[in-house]
PDB file of C-alpha atoms in Angstrom:
ATOM      1  CA  MET A   1     182.282 137.792-105.245  1.00 44.00           C
ATOM      2  CA  SER A   2     184.671 138.427-102.365  1.00 60.00           C
ATOM      3  CA  HIS A   3     185.299 135.505-100.006  1.00 59.00           C
ATOM      4  CA  GLU A   4     184.293 137.628 -96.996  1.00 60.00           C
ATOM      5  CA  HIS A   5     180.658 137.021 -97.987  1.00 58.00           C
ATOM      6  CA  PHE A   6     181.016 133.255 -97.553  1.00 57.00           C
ATOM      7  CA  TYR A   7     180.391 131.416 -94.297  1.00 57.00           C
ATOM      8  CA  SER A   8     183.865 129.933 -94.154  1.00 57.00           C
ATOM      9  CA  ARG A   9     186.834 129.566 -91.825  1.00 62.00           C
ATOM     10  CA  ALA A  10     188.748 131.455 -94.502  1.00 65.00           C
ATOM     11  CA  ASN A  11     187.160 134.434 -92.759  1.00 63.00           C
ATOM     12  CA  GLY A  12     188.597 133.370 -89.411  1.00 59.00           C
ATOM     13  CA  PRO A  13     189.613 135.550 -86.460  1.00 52.00           C
ATOM     14  CA  THR A  14     193.293 135.689 -87.361  1.00 53.00           C
ATOM     15  CA  ILE A  15     192.671 137.219 -90.751  1.00 49.00           C
ATOM     16  CA  HIS A  16     189.191 138.613 -91.481  1.00 44.00           C
ATOM     17  CA  ARG A  17     186.270 137.421 -89.388  1.00 47.00           C
ATOM     18  CA  ILE A  18     186.797 139.909 -86.580  1.00 44.00           C
ATOM     19  CA  ASN A  19     183.175 141.092 -86.746  1.00 49.00           C
ATOM     20  CA  ARG A  20     181.858 137.565 -86.101  1.00 59.00           C
ATOM     21  CA  VAL A  21     184.115 136.649 -83.164  1.00 66.00           C
ATOM     22  CA  ARG A  22     183.452 138.321 -79.845  1.00 76.00           C
ATOM     23  CA  TYR A  23     186.444 137.036 -77.887  1.00 85.00           C
ATOM     24  CA  LEU A  24     189.478 134.759 -77.932  1.00 91.00           C
ATOM     25  CA  ASP A  25     190.751 132.281 -75.354  1.00 91.00           C
ATOM     26  CA  GLU A  26     194.303 131.706 -74.162  1.00 94.00           C
ATOM     27  CA  VAL A  27     194.837 127.941 -74.010  1.00 94.00           C
ATOM     28  CA  THR A  28     197.559 125.759 -72.508  1.00 95.00           C
ATOM     29  CA  PRO A  29     199.331 123.471 -72.985  1.00 96.00           C
ATOM     30  CA  ARG A  30     199.878 124.695 -76.503  1.00 97.00           C
ATOM     31  CA  HIS A  31     200.305 121.234 -78.036  1.00 97.00           C
ATOM     32  CA  LEU A  32     196.602 120.590 -77.265  1.00 95.00           C
ATOM     33  CA  ALA A  33     195.370 123.874 -78.772  1.00 94.00           C
ATOM     34  CA  GLY A  34     194.306 122.458 -82.159  1.00 91.00           C
ATOM     35  CA  GLY A  35     195.607 123.348 -85.611  1.00 92.00           C
ATOM     36  CA  GLY A  36     194.580 127.011 -85.774  1.00 92.00           C
ATOM     37  CA  ASP A  37     194.704 129.124 -88.940  1.00 92.00           C
ATOM     38  CA  PRO A  38     197.241 127.791 -91.496  1.00 94.00           C
ATOM     39  CA  ARG A  39     197.865 131.307 -92.820  1.00 94.00           C
ATOM     40  CA  HIS A  40     199.967 131.919 -89.731  1.00 96.00           C
ATOM     41  CA  VAL A  41     202.513 129.756 -91.601  1.00 97.00           C
ATOM     42  CA  THR A  42     201.715 130.268 -95.276  1.00 97.00           C
ATOM     43  CA  GLU A  43     201.146 134.041 -95.397  1.00 96.00           C
ATOM     44  CA  TYR A  44     204.373 134.608 -93.464  1.00 97.00           C
ATOM     45  CA  LEU A  45     206.334 132.562 -96.019  1.00 97.00           C
ATOM     46  CA  LEU A  46     204.662 134.416 -98.889  1.00 97.00           C
ATOM     47  CA  ALA A  47     205.610 137.709 -97.237  1.00 97.00           C
ATOM     48  CA  THR A  48     209.255 136.628 -97.161  1.00 96.00           C
ATOM     49  CA  GLY A  49     209.274 135.923-100.904  1.00 96.00           C
ATOM     50  CA  TRP A  50     208.074 132.337-101.217  1.00 97.00           C
ATOM     51  CA  SER A  51     206.004 131.762-104.375  1.00 96.00           C
ATOM     52  CA  ASN A  52     202.581 130.111-104.590  1.00 96.00           C
ATOM     53  CA  HIS A  53     202.221 127.200-107.039  1.00 96.00           C
ATOM     54  CA  SER A  54     198.842 125.963-105.802  1.00 94.00           C
ATOM     55  CA  VAL A  55     196.426 124.548-108.371  1.00 92.00           C
ATOM     56  CA  PRO A  56     193.190 126.626-108.515  1.00 90.00           C
ATOM     57  CA  GLY A  57     190.191 124.606-107.422  1.00 90.00           C
ATOM     58  CA  TYR A  58     192.204 121.935-105.611  1.00 90.00           C
ATOM     59  CA  PRO A  59     192.284 121.923-101.782  1.00 90.00           C
ATOM     60  CA  HIS A  60     195.991 122.291-101.203  1.00 92.00           C
ATOM     61  CA  VAL A  61     198.808 124.832-100.880  1.00 95.00           C
ATOM     62  CA  LEU A  62     202.129 124.517-102.729  1.00 96.00           C
ATOM     63  CA  LEU A  63     204.860 127.011-101.799  1.00 97.00           C
ATOM     64  CA  GLU A  64     208.448 127.316-103.044  1.00 96.00           C
ATOM     65  CA  SER A  65     211.286 129.257-101.434  1.00 96.00           C
ATOM     66  CA  PRO A  66     212.783 132.243-103.288  1.00 95.00           C
ATOM     67  CA  ASP A  67     215.903 130.229-104.207  1.00 93.00           C
ATOM     68  CA  ARG A  68     213.701 127.320-105.385  1.00 94.00           C
ATOM     69  CA  ARG A  69     215.483 124.955-103.022  1.00 93.00           C
ATOM     70  CA  LEU A  70     212.638 124.259-100.572  1.00 95.00           C
ATOM     71  CA  HIS A  71     209.035 123.167-100.978  1.00 96.00           C
ATOM     72  CA  LEU A  72     206.100 123.316 -98.568  1.00 97.00           C
ATOM     73  CA  THR A  73     202.963 121.297 -99.257  1.00 95.00           C
ATOM     74  CA  LEU A  74     199.745 121.530 -97.241  1.00 95.00           C
ATOM     75  CA  GLU A  75     197.230 118.908 -98.355  1.00 93.00           C
ATOM     76  CA  PRO A  76     194.362 118.244 -95.952  1.00 89.00           C
ATOM     77  CA  THR A  77     193.269 114.622 -96.171  1.00 80.00           C
ATOM     78  CA  ALA A  78     190.460 112.557 -94.670  1.00 62.00           C
ATOM     79  CA  PRO A  79     189.797 113.303 -90.978  1.00 58.00           C
ATOM     80  CA  GLU A  80     192.336 110.783 -89.759  1.00 62.00           C
ATOM     81  CA  GLU A  81     194.631 112.206 -87.091  1.00 58.00           C
ATOM     82  CA  ARG A  82     197.658 110.145 -88.124  1.00 71.00           C
ATOM     83  CA  ASP A  83     197.649 111.504 -91.676  1.00 81.00           C
ATOM     84  CA  THR A  84     200.347 113.978 -92.701  1.00 91.00           C
ATOM     85  CA  TRP A  85     198.941 117.326 -93.794  1.00 94.00           C
ATOM     86  CA  TRP A  86     202.111 119.439 -93.854  1.00 96.00           C
ATOM     87  CA  ARG A  87     205.352 118.474 -95.647  1.00 95.00           C
ATOM     88  CA  ILE A  88     208.498 120.609 -95.897  1.00 97.00           C
ATOM     89  CA  HIS A  89     211.535 119.337 -97.791  1.00 94.00           C
ATOM     90  CA  PRO A  90     214.179 120.246-100.379  1.00 94.00           C
ATOM     91  CA  ALA A  91     212.875 120.602-103.923  1.00 90.00           C
ATOM     92  CA  THR A  92     214.427 117.294-104.973  1.00 76.00           C
ATOM     93  CA  GLY A  93     211.659 115.480-103.101  1.00 56.00           C
ATOM     94  CA  PRO A  94     210.470 114.653 -99.577  1.00 53.00           C
ATOM     95  CA  ASP A  95     212.797 111.666 -99.339  1.00 51.00           C
ATOM     96  CA  GLY A  96     215.232 112.497-102.124  1.00 47.00           C
ATOM     97  CA  ASP A  97     218.981 112.925-102.306  1.00 52.00           C
ATOM     98  CA  ALA A  98     218.940 116.247-100.457  1.00 57.00           C
ATOM     99  CA  GLY A  99     218.537 114.315 -97.252  1.00 75.00           C
ATOM    100  CA  TRP A 100     215.776 115.660 -95.035  1.00 92.00           C
ATOM    101  CA  SER A 101     212.060 116.248 -94.645  1.00 94.00           C
ATOM    102  CA  ALA A 102     209.630 117.422 -91.974  1.00 97.00           C
ATOM    103  CA  HIS A 103     206.065 116.116 -91.652  1.00 96.00           C
ATOM    104  CA  PHE A 104     203.253 117.426 -89.430  1.00 96.00           C
ATOM    105  CA  GLY A 105     199.767 116.074 -88.727  1.00 94.00           C
ATOM    106  CA  GLY A 106     196.584 118.046 -89.271  1.00 91.00           C
ATOM    107  CA  HIS A 107     196.015 118.940 -85.609  1.00 91.00           C
ATOM    108  CA  THR A 108     199.550 120.292 -85.132  1.00 95.00           C
ATOM    109  CA  PRO A 109     199.213 123.903 -83.899  1.00 96.00           C
ATOM    110  CA  VAL A 110     200.343 126.215 -86.677  1.00 97.00           C
ATOM    111  CA  GLU A 111     202.413 128.233 -84.204  1.00 98.00           C
ATOM    112  CA  ILE A 112     204.512 125.118 -83.541  1.00 98.00           C
ATOM    113  CA  ILE A 113     204.941 124.469 -87.275  1.00 98.00           C
ATOM    114  CA  ALA A 114     205.926 128.123 -87.689  1.00 98.00           C
ATOM    115  CA  GLY A 115     208.721 127.578 -85.177  1.00 97.00           C
ATOM    116  CA  PHE A 116     210.273 125.389 -87.881  1.00 97.00           C
ATOM    117  CA  THR A 117     209.252 127.228 -91.063  1.00 97.00           C
ATOM    118  CA  ASP A 118     209.989 130.759 -89.809  1.00 96.00           C
ATOM    119  CA  ALA A 119     213.572 129.690 -89.139  1.00 94.00           C
ATOM    120  CA  LEU A 120     213.922 128.590 -92.777  1.00 94.00           C
ATOM    121  CA  THR A 121     213.519 132.228 -93.856  1.00 90.00           C
ATOM    122  CA  THR A 122     216.090 133.657 -91.423  1.00 79.00           C
ATOM    123  CA  PRO A 123     219.726 133.904 -92.539  1.00 69.00           C
ATOM    124  CA  ALA A 124     221.874 131.923 -90.149  1.00 62.00           C
ATOM    125  CA  PRO A 125     225.365 130.459 -90.094  1.00 57.00           C
ATOM    126  CA  PRO A 126     225.614 126.765 -91.035  1.00 55.00           C
ATOM    127  CA  ALA A 127     226.242 125.756 -87.430  1.00 56.00           C
ATOM    128  CA  GLN A 128     225.355 122.228 -86.409  1.00 61.00           C
ATOM    129  CA  THR A 129     223.282 122.306 -83.241  1.00 69.00           C
ATOM    130  CA  GLN A 130     224.166 119.189 -81.300  1.00 84.00           C
ATOM    131  CA  PRO A 131     221.349 116.964 -79.944  1.00 90.00           C
ATOM    132  CA  ALA A 132     222.415 117.831 -76.380  1.00 92.00           C
ATOM    133  CA  ALA A 133     221.621 121.503 -77.033  1.00 92.00           C
ATOM    134  CA  LEU A 134     218.204 120.607 -78.459  1.00 95.00           C
ATOM    135  CA  TRP A 135     217.412 118.389 -75.463  1.00 96.00           C
ATOM    136  CA  HIS A 136     218.386 121.266 -73.198  1.00 95.00           C
ATOM    137  CA  ILE A 137     215.648 123.402 -74.746  1.00 96.00           C
ATOM    138  CA  ALA A 138     213.002 120.859 -73.755  1.00 97.00           C
ATOM    139  CA  GLU A 139     214.456 120.146 -70.308  1.00 97.00           C
ATOM    140  CA  SER A 140     214.662 123.865 -69.485  1.00 96.00           C
ATOM    141  CA  ARG A 141     210.882 124.058 -69.986  1.00 96.00           C
ATOM    142  CA  GLY A 142     210.113 121.202 -67.598  1.00 97.00           C
ATOM    143  CA  TRP A 143     210.010 118.314 -70.080  1.00 98.00           C
ATOM    144  CA  ALA A 144     211.373 115.213 -68.321  1.00 97.00           C
ATOM    145  CA  LYS A 145     214.080 113.467 -70.302  1.00 95.00           C
ATOM    146  CA  GLN A 146     214.247 109.674 -70.103  1.00 92.00           C
ATOM    147  CA  SER A 147     215.463 106.635 -72.021  1.00 87.00           C
ATOM    148  CA  VAL A 148     213.091 103.899 -73.192  1.00 81.00           C
ATOM    149  CA  ASP A 149     214.393 100.817 -75.042  1.00 79.00           C
ATOM    150  CA  GLY A 150     217.541 102.735 -75.981  1.00 77.00           C
ATOM    151  CA  ASP A 151     215.666 105.734 -77.436  1.00 83.00           C
ATOM    152  CA  GLN A 152     215.968 109.142 -75.809  1.00 91.00           C
ATOM    153  CA  MET A 153     212.742 111.019 -75.194  1.00 96.00           C
ATOM    154  CA  ALA A 154     211.256 113.837 -73.152  1.00 97.00           C
ATOM    155  CA  LEU A 155     207.771 113.836 -71.615  1.00 97.00           C
ATOM    156  CA  SER A 156     205.749 117.053 -71.381  1.00 98.00           C
ATOM    157  CA  PRO A 157     204.820 118.257 -67.867  1.00 97.00           C
ATOM    158  CA  ASP A 158     201.170 117.225 -68.415  1.00 95.00           C
ATOM    159  CA  GLU A 159     202.280 113.814 -69.818  1.00 95.00           C
ATOM    160  CA  THR A 160     200.274 114.187 -73.045  1.00 96.00           C
ATOM    161  CA  ALA A 161     203.204 114.817 -75.429  1.00 97.00           C
ATOM    162  CA  ILE A 162     206.459 113.000 -76.108  1.00 97.00           C
ATOM    163  CA  LEU A 163     209.511 114.327 -77.949  1.00 98.00           C
ATOM    164  CA  ALA A 164     211.867 111.538 -79.040  1.00 97.00           C
ATOM    165  CA  ARG A 165     215.011 111.125 -81.108  1.00 95.00           C
ATOM    166  CA  VAL A 166     214.896 107.719 -82.769  1.00 93.00           C
ATOM    167  CA  GLN A 167     216.939 105.783 -85.280  1.00 88.00           C
ATOM    168  CA  THR A 168     215.291 104.463 -88.430  1.00 79.00           C
ATOM    169  CA  LEU A 169     216.725 101.508 -90.327  1.00 69.00           C
ATOM    170  CA  THR A 170     216.049 100.527 -93.935  1.00 58.00           C
ATOM    171  CA  PHE A 171     215.777  96.871 -94.880  1.00 55.00           C
ATOM    172  CA  ALA A 172     215.695  95.076 -98.223  1.00 51.00           C
ATOM    173  CA  GLY A 173     213.341  92.122 -97.931  1.00 53.00           C
ATOM    174  CA  THR A 174     213.066  90.803 -94.386  1.00 53.00           C
ATOM    175  CA  ARG A 175     216.671  90.642 -93.161  1.00 56.00           C
ATOM    176  CA  ASP A 176     219.154  92.556 -95.252  1.00 57.00           C
ATOM    177  CA  TYR A 177     219.959  96.028 -93.937  1.00 56.00           C
ATOM    178  CA  VAL A 178     220.616  98.709 -96.556  1.00 57.00           C
ATOM    179  CA  GLY A 179     222.113 102.174 -96.214  1.00 61.00           C
ATOM    180  CA  THR A 180     223.008 104.406 -93.272  1.00 68.00           C
ATOM    181  CA  PRO A 181     220.847 104.647 -90.136  1.00 75.00           C
ATOM    182  CA  THR A 182     218.714 107.784 -90.108  1.00 84.00           C
ATOM    183  CA  TRP A 183     218.048 109.792 -86.972  1.00 91.00           C
ATOM    184  CA  ARG A 184     214.720 111.571 -86.645  1.00 94.00           C
ATOM    185  CA  TRP A 185     212.989 113.765 -84.089  1.00 97.00           C
ATOM    186  CA  LYS A 186     209.435 112.580 -83.459  1.00 97.00           C
ATOM    187  CA  THR A 187     206.593 114.131 -81.504  1.00 97.00           C
ATOM    188  CA  GLU A 188     203.469 112.248 -80.473  1.00 96.00           C
ATOM    189  CA  VAL A 189     200.530 113.920 -78.711  1.00 95.00           C
ATOM    190  CA  SER A 190     197.817 111.728 -77.201  1.00 94.00           C
ATOM    191  CA  LEU A 191     195.358 111.564 -74.300  1.00 92.00           C
ATOM    192  CA  PRO A 192     194.840 108.670 -71.857  1.00 91.00           C
ATOM    193  CA  LEU A 193     191.692 106.556 -72.167  1.00 87.00           C
ATOM    194  CA  ALA A 194     190.198 103.807 -70.036  1.00 85.00           C
ATOM    195  CA  GLY A 195     191.995 100.485 -70.042  1.00 89.00           C
ATOM    196  CA  GLY A 196     195.416 101.973 -70.637  1.00 87.00           C
ATOM    197  CA  ARG A 197     194.597 103.009 -74.200  1.00 91.00           C
ATOM    198  CA  ARG A 198     195.350 106.463 -75.613  1.00 90.00           C
ATOM    199  CA  LYS A 199     193.590 108.826 -78.021  1.00 89.00           C
ATOM    200  CA  TRP A 200     196.022 110.014 -80.690  1.00 90.00           C
ATOM    201  CA  LEU A 201     195.794 113.736 -81.551  1.00 91.00           C
ATOM    202  CA  TRP A 202     198.748 114.524 -83.802  1.00 93.00           C
ATOM    203  CA  GLY A 203     202.325 113.632 -84.607  1.00 95.00           C
ATOM    204  CA  ALA A 204     205.351 115.168 -86.309  1.00 97.00           C
ATOM    205  CA  THR A 205     208.551 113.733 -87.774  1.00 96.00           C
ATOM    206  CA  LEU A 206     211.636 115.833 -88.561  1.00 97.00           C
ATOM    207  CA  ASP A 207     214.879 114.437 -89.933  1.00 95.00           C
ATOM    208  CA  ASP A 208     217.953 115.102 -87.828  1.00 93.00           C
ATOM    209  CA  THR A 209     219.629 116.493 -90.956  1.00 92.00           C
ATOM    210  CA  ALA A 210     217.069 119.305 -91.314  1.00 94.00           C
ATOM    211  CA  PRO A 211     218.494 122.826 -90.818  1.00 93.00           C
ATOM    212  CA  ALA A 212     219.691 123.137 -87.226  1.00 92.00           C
ATOM    213  CA  THR A 213     218.032 126.497 -86.643  1.00 93.00           C
ATOM    214  CA  ALA A 214     214.687 125.093 -87.831  1.00 96.00           C
ATOM    215  CA  LEU A 215     214.943 122.073 -85.511  1.00 96.00           C
ATOM    216  CA  ALA A 216     215.729 124.397 -82.617  1.00 95.00           C
ATOM    217  CA  GLY A 217     212.804 126.631 -83.605  1.00 96.00           C
ATOM    218  CA  PHE A 218     210.404 123.685 -83.640  1.00 97.00           C
ATOM    219  CA  ILE A 219     211.479 122.358 -80.241  1.00 97.00           C
ATOM    220  CA  THR A 220     211.473 125.861 -78.760  1.00 97.00           C
ATOM    221  CA  SER A 221     207.907 126.490 -79.939  1.00 98.00           C
ATOM    222  CA  LEU A 222     206.696 122.982 -79.016  1.00 98.00           C
ATOM    223  CA  THR A 223     207.910 123.214 -75.431  1.00 98.00           C
ATOM    224  CA  SER A 224     207.082 126.876 -74.782  1.00 98.00           C
ATOM    225  CA  PRO A 225     204.791 127.362 -71.755  1.00 97.00           C
ATOM    226  CA  GLU A 226     203.183 130.406 -73.397  1.00 97.00           C
ATOM    227  CA  PRO A 227     199.454 130.027 -74.255  1.00 96.00           C
ATOM    228  CA  LEU A 228     198.021 130.146 -77.772  1.00 96.00           C
ATOM    229  CA  LEU A 229     194.987 132.136 -78.879  1.00 94.00           C
ATOM    230  CA  ARG A 230     191.964 130.213 -80.143  1.00 91.00           C
ATOM    231  CA  ASP A 231     188.328 131.035 -80.808  1.00 86.00           C
ATOM    232  CA  GLU A 232     185.318 128.813 -80.253  1.00 74.00           C
ATOM    233  CA  GLY A 233     185.466 125.650 -82.345  1.00 68.00           C
ATOM    234  CA  GLN A 234     189.201 125.709 -83.034  1.00 75.00           C
ATOM    235  CA  THR A 235     190.090 123.194 -80.317  1.00 75.00           C
ATOM    236  CA  THR A 236     189.159 119.526 -80.505  1.00 72.00           C
ATOM    237  CA  GLY A 237     186.589 118.217 -78.048  1.00 70.00           C
ATOM    238  CA  HIS A 238     188.908 115.372 -77.084  1.00 72.00           C
ATOM    239  CA  THR A 239     190.989 117.769 -74.999  1.00 77.00           C
ATOM    240  CA  PHE A 240     188.184 118.593 -72.546  1.00 76.00           C
ATOM    241  CA  GLY A 241     189.604 118.249 -69.042  1.00 80.00           C
ATOM    242  CA  TYR A 242     193.219 118.525 -70.268  1.00 87.00           C
ATOM    243  CA  LEU A 243     193.197 121.955 -71.924  1.00 90.00           C
ATOM    244  CA  HIS A 244     193.303 125.002 -69.650  1.00 92.00           C
ATOM    245  CA  SER A 245     191.421 127.966 -71.096  1.00 91.00           C
ATOM    246  CA  THR A 246     191.229 131.591 -69.946  1.00 92.00           C
ATOM    247  CA  ARG A 247     189.458 134.516 -71.626  1.00 93.00           C
ATOM    248  CA  SER A 248     192.140 136.588 -73.362  1.00 94.00           C
ATOM    249  CA  PRO A 249     192.416 140.367 -72.892  1.00 95.00           C
ATOM    250  CA  ILE A 250     193.482 140.474 -76.553  1.00 93.00           C
ATOM    251  CA  ALA A 251     190.469 141.345 -78.719  1.00 90.00           C
ATOM    252  CA  PRO A 252     189.998 139.756 -82.169  1.00 89.00           C
ATOM    253  CA  GLU A 253     190.723 143.135 -83.774  1.00 89.00           C
ATOM    254  CA  GLN A 254     194.035 143.324 -81.895  1.00 93.00           C
ATOM    255  CA  ASN A 255     194.931 139.806 -82.953  1.00 91.00           C
ATOM    256  CA  HIS A 256     194.191 140.735 -86.558  1.00 90.00           C
ATOM    257  CA  ARG A 257     196.543 143.727 -86.307  1.00 93.00           C
ATOM    258  CA  ARG A 258     199.225 141.541 -84.732  1.00 94.00           C
ATOM    259  CA  HIS A 259     199.008 139.193 -87.721  1.00 94.00           C
ATOM    260  CA  LEU A 260     199.372 142.088 -90.160  1.00 94.00           C
ATOM    261  CA  GLN A 261     202.350 143.402 -88.194  1.00 95.00           C
ATOM    262  CA  ARG A 262     203.952 139.944 -88.369  1.00 95.00           C
ATOM    263  CA  LEU A 263     203.622 140.041 -92.156  1.00 95.00           C
ATOM    264  CA  GLU A 264     205.060 143.566 -92.340  1.00 95.00           C
ATOM    265  CA  ASP A 265     208.046 142.492 -90.254  1.00 94.00           C
ATOM    266  CA  ALA A 266     208.592 139.525 -92.584  1.00 94.00           C
ATOM    267  CA  GLN A 267     208.920 141.857 -95.585  1.00 93.00           C
ATOM    268  CA  ARG A 268     211.657 143.999 -94.092  1.00 87.00           C
ATOM    269  CA  PRO A 269     215.156 143.589 -95.591  1.00 81.00           C
ATOM    270  CA  ARG A 270     217.199 141.016 -93.729  1.00 73.00           C
ATOM    271  CA  PRO A 271     220.923 141.259 -92.978  1.00 64.00           C
ATOM    272  CA  PRO A 272     223.263 138.710 -94.553  1.00 60.00           C
ATOM    273  CA  ALA A 273     224.074 135.592 -92.572  1.00 50.00           C
ATOM    274  CA  PRO A 274     226.892 136.100 -90.040  1.00 49.00           C
ATOM    275  CA  PRO A 275     229.932 133.822 -90.171  1.00 47.00           C
ATOM    276  CA  SER A 276     229.607 130.521 -88.363  1.00 39.00           C
ATOM    277  CA  ALA A 277     230.598 130.710 -84.718  1.00 39.00           C
ATOM    278  CA  GLY A 278     230.035 127.116 -83.703  1.00 39.00           C
ATOM    279  CA  PRO A 279     226.978 125.371 -82.235  1.00 40.00           C
ATOM    280  CA  ALA A 280     224.059 127.562 -81.307  1.00 42.00           C
ATOM    281  CA  SER A 281     223.550 128.246 -77.628  1.00 42.00           C
ATOM    282  CA  PRO A 282     220.253 126.963 -76.239  1.00 44.00           C
ATOM    283  CA  PRO A 283     217.879 129.473 -74.679  1.00 44.00           C
ATOM    284  CA  GLY A 284     217.716 129.888 -70.946  1.00 45.00           C
ATOM    285  CA  PRO A 285     215.003 128.313 -68.812  1.00 44.00           C
ATOM    286  CA  ALA A 286     211.503 129.700 -68.990  1.00 42.00           C
ATOM    287  CA  HIS A 287     209.060 130.014 -66.098  1.00 42.00           C
ATOM    288  CA  ARG A 288     205.776 128.149 -66.408  1.00 42.00           C
ATOM    289  CA  PRO A 289     202.704 130.256 -65.671  1.00 41.00           C
ATOM    290  CA  LYS A 290     200.329 129.131 -62.964  1.00 41.00           C
ATOM    291  CA  ARG A 291     197.310 127.210 -64.184  1.00 42.00           C
ATOM    292  CA  ARG A 292     194.068 129.032 -63.729  1.00 39.00           C
TER     293      ARG A 292
END
């Protein structure tokens, strides 16, 4: 039996369920939009030649890059926001000798994750984007950079998301420091509650040694002022009062065709990587749309 006959989010508006969804909403800020359809990430990678090693009958996705050097794992866990659902890392292991990994929580919008994973499929010179260039991306979109207890961070314009670059130390026992300090980019998204408490929504951790173009892609997508498309039920109720929603002129059928076009574009032959020309230039400032 075809899966279209099941009442399932597998038949969601991005891919198939266009006859059951009457409209879509444009929501901002995008980091509060909810996870969305994971196939925005996984089907794009499959279209670029990644192979599927998922175990039939088990609720996960295991993808491997065409050169077998990178792995992506999507394993939904218990409904605990702080759990890691998405892991991307070299094939030697998430914390192995290859030196980097990227982790994303279950409520991370897939479009933000795709900012990282799409860049992994694009040939690029091995330029090292300096942290200053990555900070510039966030600052150009209105994220306020600041320093707290020696750590650099940027606060989103609505003050519900933080982007930070922090140093992680490894200790043996209780005192002895081992190894080289590790720098990581961390994102935390949360909402204020009474009494100064906060409601955690999702977090992400990306090693500073991850591919520079992928780090830039993640920060670019995270801080973009552009809205994301969601249908009813795709956004968490916790964001009521913080999420701005407007009926989209884009019909579900149009959104479905846009997804298919994205996959077709991913399958087109790609030019070889150009020679390295130094650090990548950050994008120019973007204008924030007025809230409606």
